[in-house]
PDB file of C-alpha atoms in Angstrom:
ATOM      1  CA  VAL S   1      77.356 -39.740 109.341  1.00  0.00           C
ATOM      2  CA  GLN S   2      81.094 -39.528 108.671  1.00  0.00           C
ATOM      3  CA  LEU S   3      83.912 -41.319 110.464  1.00  0.00           C
ATOM      4  CA  VAL S   4      87.472 -40.485 109.429  1.00  0.00           C
ATOM      5  CA  GLU S   5      90.363 -42.412 110.953  1.00  0.00           C
ATOM      6  CA  SER S   6      93.959 -41.237 111.220  1.00  0.00           C
ATOM      7  CA  GLY S   7      97.087 -42.122 113.141  1.00  0.00           C
ATOM      8  CA  GLY S   8      98.020 -45.321 111.473  1.00  0.00           C
ATOM      9  CA  GLY S   9     101.573 -45.991 110.263  1.00  0.00           C
ATOM     10  CA  SER S  10     104.571 -48.216 110.654  1.00  0.00           C
ATOM     11  CA  VAL S  11     106.086 -48.944 113.953  1.00  0.00           C
ATOM     12  CA  GLN S  12     108.508 -51.444 115.418  1.00  0.00           C
ATOM     13  CA  ALA S  13     107.275 -54.241 117.615  1.00  0.00           C
ATOM     14  CA  GLY S  14     106.971 -52.921 121.179  1.00  0.00           C
ATOM     15  CA  GLY S  15     106.136 -49.459 119.966  1.00  0.00           C
ATOM     16  CA  SER S  16     102.965 -47.401 120.289  1.00  0.00           C
ATOM     17  CA  LEU S  17     100.483 -45.672 118.124  1.00  0.00           C
ATOM     18  CA  ARG S  18      97.382 -43.596 118.799  1.00  0.00           C
ATOM     19  CA  LEU S  19      94.553 -43.858 116.369  1.00  0.00           C
ATOM     20  CA  SER S  20      91.933 -41.161 116.061  1.00  0.00           C
ATOM     21  CA  CYS S  21      88.421 -41.232 114.590  1.00  0.00           C
ATOM     22  CA  ALA S  22      86.921 -37.842 113.808  1.00  0.00           C
ATOM     23  CA  ALA S  23      83.096 -38.146 113.832  1.00  0.00           C
ATOM     24  CA  SER S  24      80.505 -35.882 112.284  1.00  0.00           C
ATOM     25  CA  GLY S  25      76.916 -35.897 111.287  1.00  0.00           C
ATOM     26  CA  PHE S  26      75.488 -37.352 114.436  1.00  0.00           C
ATOM     27  CA  THR S  27      75.199 -36.772 118.150  1.00  0.00           C
ATOM     28  CA  PHE S  28      78.560 -38.170 119.223  1.00  0.00           C
ATOM     29  CA  THR S  29      77.662 -38.725 122.884  1.00  0.00           C
ATOM     30  CA  SER S  30      74.609 -40.798 121.926  1.00  0.00           C
ATOM     31  CA  TYR S  31      76.347 -43.385 119.792  1.00  0.00           C
ATOM     32  CA  TYR S  32      77.921 -46.693 120.641  1.00  0.00           C
ATOM     33  CA  MET S  33      81.363 -46.724 119.081  1.00  0.00           C
ATOM     34  CA  GLY S  34      84.260 -49.092 118.577  1.00  0.00           C
ATOM     35  CA  TRP S  35      87.220 -50.238 116.634  1.00  0.00           C
ATOM     36  CA  LEU S  36      87.580 -53.195 114.354  1.00  0.00           C
ATOM     37  CA  ARG S  37      90.660 -54.486 112.610  1.00  0.00           C
ATOM     38  CA  GLN S  38      91.486 -56.846 109.774  1.00  0.00           C
ATOM     39  CA  ALA S  39      94.830 -58.345 109.053  1.00  0.00           C
ATOM     40  CA  PRO S  40      95.695 -59.423 105.511  1.00  0.00           C
ATOM     41  CA  GLY S  41      94.019 -62.753 104.745  1.00  0.00           C
ATOM     42  CA  LYS S  42      92.201 -62.817 108.045  1.00  0.00           C
ATOM     43  CA  ALA S  43      88.659 -62.138 109.176  1.00  0.00           C
ATOM     44  CA  LEU S  44      87.483 -58.818 110.531  1.00  0.00           C
ATOM     45  CA  GLU S  45      87.723 -58.804 114.306  1.00  0.00           C
ATOM     46  CA  TRP S  46      86.414 -56.632 117.112  1.00  0.00           C
ATOM     47  CA  VAL S  47      89.090 -54.792 119.042  1.00  0.00           C
ATOM     48  CA  SER S  48      87.331 -52.542 121.525  1.00  0.00           C
ATOM     49  CA  SER S  49      84.074 -50.648 122.106  1.00  0.00           C
ATOM     50  CA  ILE S  50      82.610 -47.926 124.322  1.00  0.00           C
ATOM     51  CA  GLU S  51      78.926 -47.661 125.006  1.00  0.00           C
ATOM     52  CA  SER S  52      76.989 -44.464 124.956  1.00  0.00           C
ATOM     53  CA  GLY S  53      75.475 -43.331 128.211  1.00  0.00           C
ATOM     54  CA  SER S  54      77.250 -45.671 130.652  1.00  0.00           C
ATOM     55  CA  GLY S  55      80.573 -45.382 128.893  1.00  0.00           C
ATOM     56  CA  LEU S  56      81.072 -49.079 129.465  1.00  0.00           C
ATOM     57  CA  ILE S  57      84.305 -50.217 127.787  1.00  0.00           C
ATOM     58  CA  ASN S  58      85.207 -53.636 126.522  1.00  0.00           C
ATOM     59  CA  TYR S  59      88.310 -55.068 124.908  1.00  0.00           C
ATOM     60  CA  ALA S  60      89.167 -58.190 122.990  1.00  0.00           C
ATOM     61  CA  ASP S  61      91.326 -60.501 125.053  1.00  0.00           C
ATOM     62  CA  SER S  62      94.152 -60.114 122.557  1.00  0.00           C
ATOM     63  CA  VAL S  63      94.521 -56.428 123.247  1.00  0.00           C
ATOM     64  CA  LYS S  64      93.470 -56.184 126.936  1.00  0.00           C
ATOM     65  CA  GLY S  65      96.090 -54.392 128.985  1.00  0.00           C
ATOM     66  CA  ARG S  66      97.791 -52.941 125.962  1.00  0.00           C
ATOM     67  CA  PHE S  67      95.115 -50.873 124.153  1.00  0.00           C
ATOM     68  CA  THR S  68      92.986 -48.104 125.579  1.00  0.00           C
ATOM     69  CA  ILE S  69      89.857 -46.699 123.964  1.00  0.00           C
ATOM     70  CA  SER S  70      88.636 -43.231 124.835  1.00  0.00           C
ATOM     71  CA  LYS S  71      86.408 -40.445 123.639  1.00  0.00           C
ATOM     72  CA  ASP S  72      86.777 -36.668 123.630  1.00  0.00           C
ATOM     73  CA  ASN S  73      83.217 -35.431 123.419  1.00  0.00           C
ATOM     74  CA  SER S  74      84.351 -31.840 123.023  1.00  0.00           C
ATOM     75  CA  LYS S  75      86.176 -32.811 119.829  1.00  0.00           C
ATOM     76  CA  ASN S  76      83.822 -35.515 118.597  1.00  0.00           C
ATOM     77  CA  THR S  77      86.759 -37.826 118.400  1.00  0.00           C
ATOM     78  CA  LEU S  78      87.264 -41.439 119.352  1.00  0.00           C
ATOM     79  CA  TYR S  79      90.791 -42.695 120.157  1.00  0.00           C
ATOM     80  CA  LEU S  80      92.574 -45.955 120.389  1.00  0.00           C
ATOM     81  CA  GLN S  81      95.902 -45.822 122.243  1.00  0.00           C
ATOM     82  CA  MET S  82      97.927 -48.915 121.300  1.00  0.00           C
ATOM     83  CA  ASN S  83     100.986 -49.870 123.325  1.00  0.00           C
ATOM     84  CA  SER S  84     103.337 -52.818 123.242  1.00  0.00           C
ATOM     85  CA  LEU S  85     102.374 -53.423 119.599  1.00  0.00           C
ATOM     86  CA  GLN S  86     103.143 -56.876 118.212  1.00  0.00           C
ATOM     87  CA  PRO S  87     103.281 -58.141 114.643  1.00  0.00           C
ATOM     88  CA  GLU S  88      99.849 -59.755 115.101  1.00  0.00           C
ATOM     89  CA  ASP S  89      98.339 -56.294 115.772  1.00  0.00           C
ATOM     90  CA  ALA S  90      99.024 -55.220 112.161  1.00  0.00           C
ATOM     91  CA  GLY S  91      96.095 -54.575 109.920  1.00  0.00           C
ATOM     92  CA  MET S  92      93.499 -52.069 108.790  1.00  0.00           C
ATOM     93  CA  TYR S  93      91.841 -50.431 111.805  1.00  0.00           C
ATOM     94  CA  THR S  94      88.268 -49.164 111.272  1.00  0.00           C
ATOM     95  CA  CYS S  95      86.156 -46.955 113.448  1.00  0.00           C
ATOM     96  CA  VAL S  96      82.509 -47.902 113.774  1.00  0.00           C
ATOM     97  CA  ALA S  97      79.416 -46.367 115.238  1.00  0.00           C
ATOM     98  CA  ASP S  98      75.815 -47.181 115.847  1.00  0.00           C
ATOM     99  CA  PRO S  99      72.878 -45.417 117.573  1.00  0.00           C
ATOM    100  CA  SER S 100      72.069 -48.612 119.541  1.00  0.00           C
ATOM    101  CA  ASN S 101      74.057 -50.122 122.354  1.00  0.00           C
ATOM    102  CA  PHE S 102      72.464 -53.464 121.552  1.00  0.00           C
ATOM    103  CA  VAL S 103      74.226 -54.413 118.400  1.00  0.00           C
ATOM    104  CA  ARG S 104      77.387 -56.377 117.860  1.00  0.00           C
ATOM    105  CA  VAL S 105      80.314 -54.149 117.177  1.00  0.00           C
ATOM    106  CA  LEU S 106      80.940 -56.047 113.946  1.00  0.00           C
ATOM    107  CA  ASP S 107      77.417 -55.187 112.863  1.00  0.00           C
ATOM    108  CA  MET S 108      77.484 -51.485 113.602  1.00  0.00           C
ATOM    109  CA  GLN S 109      75.735 -49.325 111.083  1.00  0.00           C
ATOM    110  CA  TYR S 110      78.430 -46.834 110.241  1.00  0.00           C
ATOM    111  CA  ARG S 111      82.083 -47.456 109.399  1.00  0.00           C
ATOM    112  CA  GLY S 112      85.045 -45.343 108.363  1.00  0.00           C
ATOM    113  CA  LYS S 113      87.502 -46.243 105.655  1.00  0.00           C
ATOM    114  CA  GLY S 114      90.211 -47.296 107.976  1.00  0.00           C
ATOM    115  CA  THR S 115      93.775 -46.540 108.827  1.00  0.00           C
ATOM    116  CA  LEU S 116      96.579 -48.992 108.215  1.00  0.00           C
ATOM    117  CA  VAL S 117      98.954 -50.173 110.942  1.00  0.00           C
ATOM    118  CA  THR S 118     102.070 -52.078 110.074  1.00  0.00           C
ATOM    119  CA  ILE S 119     104.450 -53.586 112.595  1.00  0.00           C
ATOM    120  CA  SER S 120     108.038 -54.493 111.943  1.00  0.00           C
ATOM    121  CA  SER S 121     109.718 -57.127 114.108  1.00  0.00           C
TER     122      SER S 121
END
């Protein structure tokens, strides 16, 4: 299993970024996937997730209404569209995946190396 994130960068507050996670080595449509983030000096936190099968989507309250998670099964790619970015959204964003829909996103079996998002105010 390989997860490779891209799309991070530096943006001004109020701006947008789209993160991508290219997945390989597993059946993309069968895995529960999500995004985590970690700001410097802070704990790892769950951002969003999308279940396999049902496609049920969930968001952390802090990003609800601003971030959108999606999957392109034809490209084996997971996305995170981030709008109205705020300084508190800065951090390392990591793509995660697990064959089970019944695990916590923070405990998912597979993780990418992450892509860094910085926000200037």
